[in-house]
Coordinates of C-alpha atoms in Angstrom, one line a residue:
M1 CA 0.0 0.0 0.0
S2 CA 1.5 3.3 -1.1
S3 CA 2.1 6.2 1.3
I4 CA -0.4 9.1 1.5
Q5 CA 0.1 12.8 2.2
V6 CA -1.5 14.0 5.5
F7 CA -1.2 17.1 7.7
V8 CA -0.7 17.4 11.5
K9 CA -1.6 20.5 13.4
H10 CA 0.5 21.4 16.5
Q11 CA 0.5 24.7 18.4
G12 CA -0.9 26.7 15.5
K13 CA 1.4 25.2 12.9
K14 CA 0.6 22.7 10.2
Y15 CA 3.1 20.1 9.2
E16 CA 2.9 18.0 6.0
L17 CA 4.3 14.5 6.0
E18 CA 3.8 11.0 4.5
L19 CA 1.8 8.4 6.3
D20 CA 2.8 4.8 5.5
P21 CA -0.2 2.5 6.1
A22 CA 2.1 -0.4 6.5
S23 CA 3.9 1.1 9.6
T24 CA 2.8 1.7 13.2
G25 CA 1.9 4.6 15.4
E26 CA 5.4 4.6 16.9
T27 CA 7.0 5.2 13.4
F28 CA 4.5 8.1 12.8
K29 CA 5.4 9.6 16.1
Y30 CA 9.1 9.6 15.3
Q31 CA 8.4 11.3 12.0
L32 CA 6.7 14.1 14.0
Y33 CA 9.6 14.2 16.5
S34 CA 11.9 15.1 13.7
L35 CA 9.6 17.9 12.7
T36 CA 8.4 19.3 16.0
G37 CA 11.0 18.3 18.5
V38 CA 8.4 16.8 20.8
E39 CA 9.5 13.4 22.1
P40 CA 7.3 10.4 21.1
E41 CA 6.4 9.7 24.7
R42 CA 5.1 13.3 25.2
Q43 CA 2.9 13.3 22.0
K44 CA -0.8 13.0 22.1
I45 CA -2.2 12.4 18.5
L46 CA -6.0 12.5 18.4
V47 CA -7.6 10.0 16.1
K48 CA -11.0 8.4 15.8
G49 CA -11.7 6.6 19.1
G50 CA -9.1 8.4 21.2
Q51 CA -5.3 8.7 21.0
L52 CA -2.9 7.1 18.6
K53 CA -1.0 4.2 20.4
D54 CA 2.5 3.0 19.5
E55 CA 1.3 -0.4 18.5
T56 CA -1.6 0.8 16.3
E57 CA -1.3 -0.2 12.6
L58 CA -1.8 2.9 10.6
S59 CA -3.8 1.0 7.9
K60 CA -6.6 0.7 10.5
L61 CA -7.0 4.5 10.7
G62 CA -8.5 4.7 7.3
A63 CA -6.7 8.0 6.7
K64 CA -7.5 9.9 3.5
P65 CA -5.1 12.0 1.4
G66 CA -5.0 15.5 2.8
Q67 CA -6.6 14.5 6.1
T68 CA -5.5 16.7 9.1
F69 CA -4.7 15.2 12.5
M70 CA -4.3 17.2 15.8
M71 CA -1.2 16.7 18.0
M72 CA -0.7 18.0 21.6
G73 CA 2.4 18.0 23.7
T74 CA 5.5 20.1 24.3
P75 CA 9.2 19.0 24.3
T76 CA 11.2 18.7 27.5
E77 CA 13.7 21.4 28.4
G78 CA 16.6 21.1 25.9
G79 CA 14.5 18.8 23.8
G80 CA 14.3 19.1 20.1
A81 CA 18.0 19.5 19.6
T82 CA 19.4 18.2 16.3
L83 CA 21.4 15.1 16.5
E84 CA 25.0 15.7 15.4
R85 CA 28.1 13.6 15.1
P86 CA 30.2 13.9 18.2
K87 CA 33.0 16.4 17.8
E88 CA 35.4 14.3 19.9
K89 CA 36.0 10.6 19.5
M90 CA 34.3 8.7 22.3
R91 CA 36.6 7.0 24.8
F92 CA 35.6 4.2 27.1
M93 CA 36.7 4.0 30.7
E94 CA 38.7 0.8 30.1
D95 CA 40.8 2.7 27.5
M96 CA 41.7 5.5 29.9
T97 CA 44.7 5.7 32.2
E98 CA 44.1 5.9 35.9
A99 CA 44.8 9.7 35.8
E100 CA 42.5 10.2 32.9
A101 CA 39.7 8.3 34.5
A102 CA 40.1 10.3 37.7
K103 CA 39.6 13.5 35.7
A104 CA 36.6 12.2 33.7
E105 CA 33.1 13.6 34.4
G106 CA 31.4 11.7 37.2
A107 CA 34.6 10.4 38.7
T108 CA 34.7 9.8 42.5
P109 CA 37.4 11.9 44.1
A110 CA 40.3 10.2 46.0
G111 CA 40.0 9.4 49.6
L112 CA 43.0 9.4 52.1
Q113 CA 44.1 6.4 54.0
N114 CA 44.2 6.5 57.8
L115 CA 47.8 6.1 58.9
G116 CA 46.9 5.6 62.6
N117 CA 44.4 8.1 64.1
T118 CA 45.1 10.6 61.3
C119 CA 41.4 11.1 60.4
Y120 CA 41.7 14.7 61.9
M121 CA 44.3 15.5 59.2
N122 CA 42.5 13.7 56.4
S123 CA 39.2 15.6 57.0
T124 CA 41.0 18.9 57.2
L125 CA 42.9 18.3 53.9
Q126 CA 39.7 17.2 52.0
T127 CA 37.9 20.3 53.1
L128 CA 40.7 22.7 52.1
R129 CA 40.8 20.9 48.7
A130 CA 37.4 22.5 48.1
V131 CA 39.2 25.8 47.5
P132 CA 40.1 25.7 43.7
E133 CA 42.2 28.9 44.0
L134 CA 44.4 27.1 46.5
Q135 CA 45.0 24.2 44.2
E136 CA 45.9 26.6 41.4
Q137 CA 48.3 28.6 43.5
L138 CA 50.0 25.5 44.9
L139 CA 50.9 24.4 41.4
K140 CA 52.9 27.6 41.0
Y141 CA 54.8 27.0 44.2
T142 CA 58.4 26.0 43.6
G143 CA 59.7 25.5 47.1
V144 CA 61.3 22.1 47.9
A145 CA 62.6 22.6 51.4
A146 CA 64.1 19.3 52.5
G147 CA 64.8 18.9 56.2
S148 CA 65.4 16.3 58.9
S149 CA 62.5 14.1 59.6
R150 CA 61.0 13.8 63.1
G151 CA 57.9 12.0 61.9
I152 CA 57.6 8.6 60.2
D153 CA 60.6 6.9 58.8
L154 CA 60.1 7.3 55.1
S155 CA 63.2 5.4 54.1
Q156 CA 61.4 2.1 54.6
F157 CA 59.1 3.2 51.7
G158 CA 62.0 4.5 49.6
L159 CA 61.0 8.1 50.1
Q160 CA 62.9 11.2 51.3
G161 CA 61.3 13.4 53.9
S162 CA 60.6 17.1 53.6
A163 CA 59.8 19.7 56.3
D164 CA 57.9 21.9 53.9
I165 CA 54.2 21.6 54.4
T166 CA 53.3 23.7 51.4
S167 CA 55.3 21.7 48.9
S168 CA 54.0 18.5 50.5
L169 CA 50.4 19.7 50.1
R170 CA 51.1 20.7 46.5
D171 CA 52.4 17.2 45.7
L172 CA 49.6 15.5 47.6
Y173 CA 46.8 17.3 45.8
K174 CA 48.4 16.5 42.5
Q175 CA 48.7 12.8 43.3
M176 CA 45.1 12.8 44.6
S177 CA 43.9 14.3 41.3
E178 CA 45.3 11.3 39.4
T179 CA 43.5 8.5 41.2
Q180 CA 40.1 7.4 42.5
E181 CA 41.6 5.1 45.1
G182 CA 42.4 5.9 48.8
F183 CA 45.8 7.6 48.8
P184 CA 48.4 7.3 51.7
P185 CA 49.4 10.9 52.7
L186 CA 52.8 9.7 54.0
M187 CA 54.8 12.7 52.8
F188 CA 52.4 15.3 54.1
L189 CA 52.1 13.6 57.5
N190 CA 55.9 13.5 57.8
A191 CA 56.0 17.3 57.0
L192 CA 53.3 18.1 59.5
Q193 CA 54.9 16.0 62.2
T194 CA 58.4 17.5 61.5
T195 CA 57.1 21.1 61.6
Y196 CA 54.8 20.5 64.5
P197 CA 56.1 17.6 66.7
Q198 CA 52.9 17.4 68.8
F199 CA 51.3 15.7 65.9
A200 CA 53.9 12.9 66.1
E201 CA 52.7 11.9 69.6
K202 CA 52.1 8.2 69.9
S203 CA 48.8 6.7 71.2
K204 CA 48.8 5.5 74.8
T205 CA 47.3 2.2 73.5
G206 CA 50.3 1.7 71.3
N207 CA 48.2 1.7 68.2
G208 CA 49.4 4.4 65.8
Y209 CA 49.4 8.1 66.7
A210 CA 47.5 9.9 69.4
Q211 CA 44.2 11.5 68.2
Q212 CA 44.5 15.2 67.6
D213 CA 42.1 18.2 67.3
A214 CA 41.2 18.9 63.6
E215 CA 40.9 22.6 64.4
E216 CA 44.5 22.7 65.6
A217 CA 45.7 20.9 62.5
W218 CA 43.6 23.4 60.3
T219 CA 45.1 26.4 62.1
Q220 CA 48.7 25.1 61.8
I221 CA 48.3 24.2 58.1
I222 CA 46.8 27.6 57.3
S223 CA 49.6 29.3 59.3
Q224 CA 52.3 27.6 57.2
L225 CA 50.5 28.4 53.9
R226 CA 50.2 32.0 55.0
Q227 CA 54.0 32.2 55.5
K228 CA 55.0 30.3 52.3
L229 CA 52.4 30.6 49.6
K230 CA 52.6 34.0 48.0
I231 CA 50.8 35.7 45.1
T232 CA 53.2 37.8 43.1
A233 CA 51.6 40.9 41.6
A234 CA 52.5 42.3 38.2
P235 CA 55.7 44.4 38.3
T236 CA 55.1 48.1 38.7
T237 CA 57.5 51.0 37.9
T238 CA 58.6 53.1 40.9
N239 CA 59.1 56.8 40.7
S240 CA 60.9 57.5 44.0
S241 CA 64.2 59.5 43.8
S242 CA 66.2 56.5 45.1
S243 CA 64.9 53.9 42.7
S244 CA 63.6 55.9 39.7
G245 CA 62.6 53.7 36.8
Q246 CA 63.0 50.4 38.7
T247 CA 60.4 47.8 38.7
A248 CA 59.0 46.4 42.0
T249 CA 56.8 43.3 42.7
V250 CA 54.6 42.9 45.7
D251 CA 54.0 39.5 47.2
T252 CA 50.7 39.0 48.9
P253 CA 50.1 35.9 51.1
F254 CA 47.5 33.7 49.4
I255 CA 45.7 33.2 52.7
D256 CA 45.4 37.0 53.3
K257 CA 43.8 37.4 49.9
Y258 CA 41.3 34.6 50.0
L259 CA 40.8 33.3 53.6
A260 CA 41.6 36.2 55.9
G261 CA 39.3 39.0 57.0
R262 CA 39.8 42.1 59.2
F263 CA 38.2 43.3 62.4
S264 CA 37.7 46.8 63.5
S265 CA 37.8 46.6 67.3
T266 CA 37.1 48.9 70.2
L267 CA 38.4 48.2 73.7
S268 CA 36.8 50.2 76.5
C269 CA 36.8 49.9 80.3
D270 CA 33.6 48.8 81.9
E271 CA 34.0 51.0 85.0
P272 CA 32.5 54.5 84.7
A273 CA 35.3 55.9 86.8
A274 CA 37.8 55.2 84.1
K275 CA 35.8 57.2 81.6
E276 CA 35.3 60.0 84.1
T277 CA 39.0 60.4 84.4
G278 CA 39.4 60.7 80.7
E279 CA 40.4 57.2 79.6
E280 CA 39.6 56.9 75.9
P281 CA 38.6 53.7 74.2
I282 CA 41.3 51.9 72.2
H283 CA 40.6 51.3 68.5
S284 CA 42.5 48.7 66.5
E285 CA 42.5 46.7 63.3
D286 CA 43.2 43.0 63.5
V287 CA 43.4 40.2 60.9
F288 CA 41.3 37.1 61.5
L289 CA 41.5 33.7 59.8
K290 CA 38.3 32.2 61.3
L291 CA 35.2 33.2 63.2
D292 CA 34.5 31.4 66.4
C293 CA 31.0 30.3 67.3
H294 CA 30.9 30.2 71.1
I295 CA 28.5 27.7 72.6
D296 CA 26.6 27.9 75.9
V297 CA 23.1 27.2 77.1
S298 CA 21.7 30.2 75.3
I299 CA 23.2 29.4 71.9
N300 CA 20.9 27.5 69.4
H301 CA 22.0 28.9 66.1
L302 CA 25.3 29.8 64.4
R303 CA 24.3 33.5 64.2
D304 CA 23.9 33.7 68.0
G305 CA 27.3 32.0 68.6
I306 CA 29.1 34.3 66.2
L307 CA 27.6 37.4 67.8
A308 CA 28.7 36.2 71.2
G309 CA 32.3 35.7 69.8
L310 CA 32.4 39.3 68.6
E311 CA 32.3 40.5 72.1
E312 CA 34.7 39.4 74.9
K313 CA 35.7 40.5 78.4
I314 CA 39.4 41.2 79.1
E315 CA 41.0 41.9 82.4
K316 CA 44.0 44.3 82.1
N317 CA 45.6 47.2 83.8
S318 CA 43.8 50.6 83.6
P319 CA 46.2 53.6 83.4
A320 CA 43.4 55.9 84.6
L321 CA 42.6 53.7 87.7
N322 CA 46.1 52.5 88.2
R323 CA 44.9 49.0 88.8
D324 CA 43.4 46.0 86.9
A325 CA 39.9 46.4 85.5
V326 CA 37.5 44.6 83.2
Y327 CA 37.4 45.8 79.6
T328 CA 35.0 44.9 76.8
K329 CA 36.4 44.3 73.4
T330 CA 33.7 44.7 70.6
S331 CA 34.7 43.7 67.1
R332 CA 33.0 44.2 63.8
I333 CA 34.2 42.9 60.4
S334 CA 35.7 45.6 58.1
R335 CA 36.8 43.1 55.4
L336 CA 35.2 39.9 54.3
P337 CA 37.3 37.2 52.6
K338 CA 36.0 35.1 49.7
Y339 CA 36.3 32.0 51.9
L340 CA 35.1 32.2 55.4
T341 CA 36.0 29.6 58.1
V342 CA 33.8 29.2 61.1
H343 CA 34.9 27.2 64.1
F344 CA 32.4 25.7 66.6
V345 CA 34.1 26.0 70.0
R346 CA 32.9 22.6 71.1
F347 CA 36.0 21.4 73.1
F348 CA 37.0 22.7 76.5
W349 CA 39.6 21.6 79.1
K350 CA 38.0 19.5 81.8
R351 CA 40.2 19.6 84.8
D352 CA 38.9 16.6 86.7
A353 CA 39.1 14.4 83.7
R354 CA 42.3 16.1 82.4
K355 CA 41.1 16.0 78.8
K356 CA 39.3 18.1 76.2
A357 CA 35.6 17.4 76.8
K358 CA 33.0 18.1 74.1
I359 CA 30.0 20.4 74.3
M360 CA 27.2 18.3 72.8
R361 CA 24.6 21.0 72.4
K362 CA 22.8 21.2 69.1
V363 CA 23.6 24.4 67.2
T364 CA 22.1 24.8 63.7
F365 CA 23.8 26.4 60.8
P366 CA 22.4 27.6 57.4
P367 CA 23.4 26.5 53.9
E368 CA 23.6 30.2 53.1
L369 CA 25.0 32.6 55.7
D370 CA 24.2 36.4 55.8
V371 CA 27.0 38.1 57.7
V372 CA 26.1 41.7 57.0
E373 CA 25.0 42.4 60.6
F374 CA 28.5 41.4 61.8
C375 CA 30.1 44.1 59.7
T376 CA 31.1 47.7 60.3
E377 CA 28.7 50.4 59.3
T378 CA 30.9 51.4 56.4
L379 CA 31.1 47.9 55.0
R380 CA 27.3 47.3 55.5
K381 CA 26.5 50.3 53.3
Q382 CA 28.6 48.7 50.6
L383 CA 27.2 45.2 50.9
V384 CA 23.4 45.8 51.4
P385 CA 22.5 47.1 47.9
V386 CA 24.1 44.0 46.3
R387 CA 22.7 41.6 48.8
D388 CA 19.2 43.0 48.4
K389 CA 19.4 42.9 44.6
V390 CA 20.5 39.3 44.7
R391 CA 17.4 38.4 46.7
E392 CA 15.2 40.4 44.3
V393 CA 16.6 38.6 41.3
R394 CA 16.1 35.2 43.0
K395 CA 12.5 36.0 43.8
D396 CA 11.9 37.0 40.2
E397 CA 13.4 33.8 38.9
E398 CA 11.2 31.8 41.3
D399 CA 8.1 33.6 40.1
V400 CA 9.0 32.8 36.5
V401 CA 9.5 29.1 37.4
R402 CA 6.1 29.0 39.1
A403 CA 4.4 30.7 36.2
R404 CA 6.0 28.2 33.8
K405 CA 4.7 25.3 35.9
R406 CA 1.2 26.7 36.0
Q407 CA 1.2 27.1 32.2
K408 CA 2.3 23.5 31.7
L409 CA -0.4 22.3 34.1
A410 CA -3.1 24.3 32.3
H411 CA -1.8 23.0 28.9
K412 CA -1.9 19.4 30.1
Q413 CA -5.4 19.8 31.5
E414 CA -6.6 21.3 28.2
E415 CA -5.1 18.4 26.3
D416 CA -6.7 15.9 28.5
R417 CA -10.1 17.6 28.2
A418 CA -9.8 17.6 24.4
A419 CA -8.8 14.0 24.3
D420 CA -11.7 13.0 26.6
A421 CA -14.2 15.0 24.4
L422 CA -13.0 13.2 21.3
K423 CA -13.4 9.8 22.9
A424 CA -17.0 10.7 23.7
K425 CA -17.8 11.5 20.1
G426 CA -19.6 9.0 18.0
P427 CA -19.1 8.3 14.2
A428 CA -21.5 11.1 13.2
D429 CA -19.6 13.6 15.3
E430 CA -16.3 12.4 13.9
K431 CA -17.6 13.1 10.3
K432 CA -18.8 16.5 11.5
L433 CA -15.3 17.2 12.9
V434 CA -13.7 16.3 9.5
N435 CA -16.1 18.7 7.8
N436 CA -15.2 21.5 10.2
K437 CA -11.5 21.0 9.5
A438 CA -12.2 21.2 5.8
A439 CA -14.1 24.4 6.4
E440 CA -11.1 25.8 8.2
K441 CA -9.3 26.1 4.9
K442 CA -12.0 28.5 3.7
G443 CA -11.6 30.7 6.7
D444 CA -14.6 29.3 8.5
D445 CA -12.8 27.9 11.6
K446 CA -15.4 26.0 13.7
E447 CA -12.7 24.0 15.5
M448 CA -11.9 25.0 19.0
A449 CA -9.2 27.6 18.9
D450 CA -5.9 26.5 20.4
A451 CA -4.8 28.4 23.4
V452 CA -1.5 30.2 22.9
Y453 CA 1.2 28.8 25.1
K454 CA 4.8 29.7 25.2
T455 CA 7.2 27.0 24.2
D456 CA 10.2 25.9 26.3
A457 CA 12.4 27.6 23.8
E458 CA 10.6 30.9 24.1
Y459 CA 10.8 30.7 27.9
D460 CA 14.5 29.9 27.7
A461 CA 15.1 32.9 25.4
E462 CA 13.2 35.2 27.8
R463 CA 15.0 33.8 30.8
A464 CA 18.4 34.3 29.1
A465 CA 17.5 37.9 28.3
S466 CA 16.4 38.6 31.9
I467 CA 19.5 37.0 33.3
I468 CA 21.7 39.3 31.2
A469 CA 19.8 42.4 32.3
A470 CA 19.9 41.3 35.9
K471 CA 23.7 40.7 35.8
K472 CA 24.3 44.2 34.4
E473 CA 22.1 45.7 37.1
L474 CA 23.9 43.7 39.8
F475 CA 27.4 44.4 38.5
A476 CA 26.6 48.1 38.5
L477 CA 25.8 48.0 42.3
I478 CA 29.1 46.4 43.3
N479 CA 31.2 49.0 45.2
P480 CA 34.3 49.9 43.2
D481 CA 36.6 49.4 46.3
L482 CA 35.2 45.9 46.8
A483 CA 35.4 45.1 43.1
A484 CA 39.1 45.9 43.1
D485 CA 39.6 43.5 46.0
E486 CA 39.5 40.2 44.1
G487 CA 39.6 37.9 47.1
S488 CA 36.8 39.6 49.0
N489 CA 33.1 39.0 49.5
K490 CA 31.1 41.7 47.8
S491 CA 27.5 40.8 48.9
G492 CA 27.8 39.6 52.5
L493 CA 26.2 36.3 51.5
Y494 CA 28.1 33.0 51.7
E495 CA 27.2 29.4 50.6
L496 CA 28.3 26.4 52.5
R497 CA 31.0 24.4 50.7
G498 CA 32.6 22.1 53.3
V499 CA 32.1 20.7 56.8
V500 CA 34.6 19.0 59.1
T501 CA 32.7 16.8 61.6
H502 CA 33.6 15.0 64.9
Q503 CA 32.0 11.9 66.3
G504 CA 32.6 11.1 70.0
A505 CA 32.8 12.7 73.5
S506 CA 36.2 14.3 73.5
A507 CA 38.9 15.8 71.2
D508 CA 41.3 13.1 72.2
S509 CA 39.1 10.3 71.0
G510 CA 36.3 9.7 68.5
H511 CA 36.5 10.1 64.7
Y512 CA 36.7 12.9 62.2
T513 CA 35.2 13.0 58.7
S514 CA 34.4 15.8 56.2
Y515 CA 31.7 16.7 53.7
V516 CA 32.4 18.7 50.6
K517 CA 29.8 20.0 48.2
K518 CA 30.1 18.6 44.7
Q519 CA 31.1 21.0 41.9
G520 CA 29.4 21.0 38.6
A521 CA 31.2 19.2 35.8
L522 CA 33.6 21.3 33.8
D523 CA 32.5 22.1 30.3
Q524 CA 35.7 21.9 28.3
T525 CA 34.3 23.9 25.3
I526 CA 33.6 27.1 27.3
G527 CA 35.8 26.5 30.3
K528 CA 33.0 27.0 32.8
R529 CA 31.3 24.6 35.2
K530 CA 27.8 23.2 34.6
E531 CA 25.0 23.6 37.1
E532 CA 25.5 21.7 40.4
D533 CA 23.2 18.8 41.4
G534 CA 23.1 19.9 45.1
K535 CA 24.7 16.6 46.4
W536 CA 27.8 16.3 48.6
W537 CA 30.8 14.0 48.9
W538 CA 31.4 12.4 52.3
F539 CA 35.1 11.7 53.0
N540 CA 35.5 9.1 55.6
D541 CA 39.2 8.5 55.3
D542 CA 39.7 6.3 52.2
K543 CA 35.9 5.7 51.9
V544 CA 34.2 8.3 49.7
S545 CA 30.4 8.3 49.1
E546 CA 27.8 10.6 47.7
V547 CA 25.1 11.9 50.0
E548 CA 22.0 14.2 49.7
A549 CA 22.0 17.8 50.9
E550 CA 19.5 16.8 53.7
K551 CA 22.4 14.8 55.3
I552 CA 24.2 18.1 56.1
E553 CA 21.2 19.3 58.2
T554 CA 21.8 16.4 60.6
L555 CA 25.3 17.6 61.5
S556 CA 24.1 20.2 64.0
G557 CA 25.1 18.2 67.1
G558 CA 23.0 17.2 70.1
G559 CA 24.9 14.0 71.0
E560 CA 28.0 12.0 70.3
S561 CA 27.1 11.5 66.6
H562 CA 28.8 13.4 63.9
S563 CA 28.5 17.2 64.6
A564 CA 30.0 20.1 62.7
L565 CA 33.3 21.4 64.1
I566 CA 34.5 23.5 61.1
L567 CA 32.5 25.1 58.4
L568 CA 33.9 26.5 55.2
Y569 CA 31.7 29.1 53.4
R570 CA 32.4 30.6 50.0
A571 CA 31.1 34.0 48.8
I572 CA 28.1 33.5 46.4
D573 CA 28.9 34.0 42.7
L574 CA 28.4 37.5 41.3
P575 CA 28.6 38.6 37.7
T576 CA 32.1 39.6 36.5
A577 CA 33.1 42.4 34.1
E578 CA 33.7 39.8 31.3
E579 CA 30.2 38.2 31.8
V580 CA 28.5 41.7 31.6
K581 CA 30.4 42.5 28.4
E582 CA 29.2 39.2 26.8

C-alpha cells in the first residue's frame, strides 16, 4: 500500500508528512519528533476513538489523502536538539589511564588512607581541597625545602622526607587528582609532624598516633600556607628618587587574599570611673583567619554564637585607675574574605578528667549565611545594595518558574479535556469534525481555537535575556573598592561548601570526617562549570560516598554522633566584568 500525504496541526502550525499505512503509530510519532522536537512519549495524537497508540497499525486508521490530525504536547527542556556527530571521539573507561579516569566527568574523588588516628588530618585536607584557587596557586609554588624528619621513617618506603608543608600539600593534591583510590598521605604527614612535633605523639594504647584536634591541624596548616604561599603581583615602575625607573613586585600571602578578614575593634573599660578620668577607648585593626562560634546554654543557632564571639571580656591594667579592671572588646568585620572559616568551639579543658571534653549542644547552621549584621557600618553600606538585589533577582526567577509550571499544568489539563471530548464523540460527530477541519481552509474555523502557550524555547530565550539584564544591574551595584579586592566577598552572602565533623565525646578520641559540596562538571568547550546537582561528597578516610543535601542538616550536634566542628563558606557568585560584556 503506497504512502499518503497527510497534515498534522500542532501549536498553531501545520506540518505536511507522508503516512505509510504499513507502519505503526510509533513510526509516525518519530516522524513528528523530527519535525516538532516533541519526544514520542510526550505526544498525544488525536484519532478516531481516542489517542494514537504506538502499536496501532496505521492502515486501520482509514486515513484519506489531505486529512488533518491534531497533535498535543511540548518538548522537554533542551529537547528538540538536532542530533550531530560527536566532535570528539568517544573514549571508554577501560581505554583510559588511571589519571584520565580520575579527571573524567562523574569520577569519584580520591580518599585518604588513615595512617593511625590521622582522620583529623584527612578531613582537614579534604575540606581545604574544596578551594580551587588554593590548588591553582599551589601548582605555581616552587619551594622544595628538604629537612630532617622527626615523623615517620620514610626510608622504609624508599621516600625522602621534607619539612615543607606547602610543597608536600602541592604534591599530595596533584597525586590525589590522578587516582580514585584511597591515597596514603605519608609525605604530608611527615612534613606536618616534622614542623609541629605534637602531631607525632604516639597513642597511649600503642596503636598508631594519638588522636588530635582537627581545628588545631587546620590552624597550623593555614599558618604555614600564609608564610610560604605568596601571590606575586604584576611588576610596577617606581618613581621615587632613590629607585627611579626600577620595577618592583609585591608578594601577597594567598591566605590573606582569599581566607583572611579584618576586624575593627574597640576596647573600653567597663568601669565608669575610668571614663570619668578621661580614659579613651582603644581602636584597633586585626586580621582574623576564622570566626569562632561560642556555645553555651543560650546558643541555638550559628548566628547567636558568632555574635557572642564578637564581644569578649578582658582583664587588664587601667592607666586611669592604676589597677586591673575589666574591659569589653567589641569587634566588627571591616573586610570579608571570599572563603570564610567558622569554628564551633565545642571542646574545653575538663580539669577533673584532664582532657578536652566536648559540648554536645545542638547548634544549627544555614546553607547560606548572611554576615552583613556582623560588619562595620561602612562595609554594611557597601554590601546591602548588592545583597538586596541578589534576593530580588532570585525572587523574580522563582516567580518565572512558578508561572511556567502553572502554564504546563493548564496546557496538560486542556489536552486531557480535548482527548476525553474526542473519545466521547460518535461516528457522526467524527464526520462533522472532519467537515469542520475542511471548512477551516476557507476561513470558517469552527474548530476549538488552540490556546496560545509559550514553548520551552521561548521561555529559555526570555530567561536568558532577563539574566543578562539582571547581571548588568547587579554588577553596577558592586562597590568599586570591593570590586578591586578580588579575594573579598562583595555581597555579604556565603554558601556552605565544606564541613569537618567530629563523632565522639572528646577531642582526644572519636572520629573525624568531612563533607564537601560537589562541583558542577567542567564544560571543556567554554571553560565553565555546569549547574551543580546539590549533592555532597562524604570523605570518611579512604571511603568516599555521595550523600544528599539533607544529610548536612543532621550535623548540628545534640549528641555523640557526627557534629560540625569547622564550616567552610564561600562568597556567592556575582557577575564579572567579562560576563557583563558578553
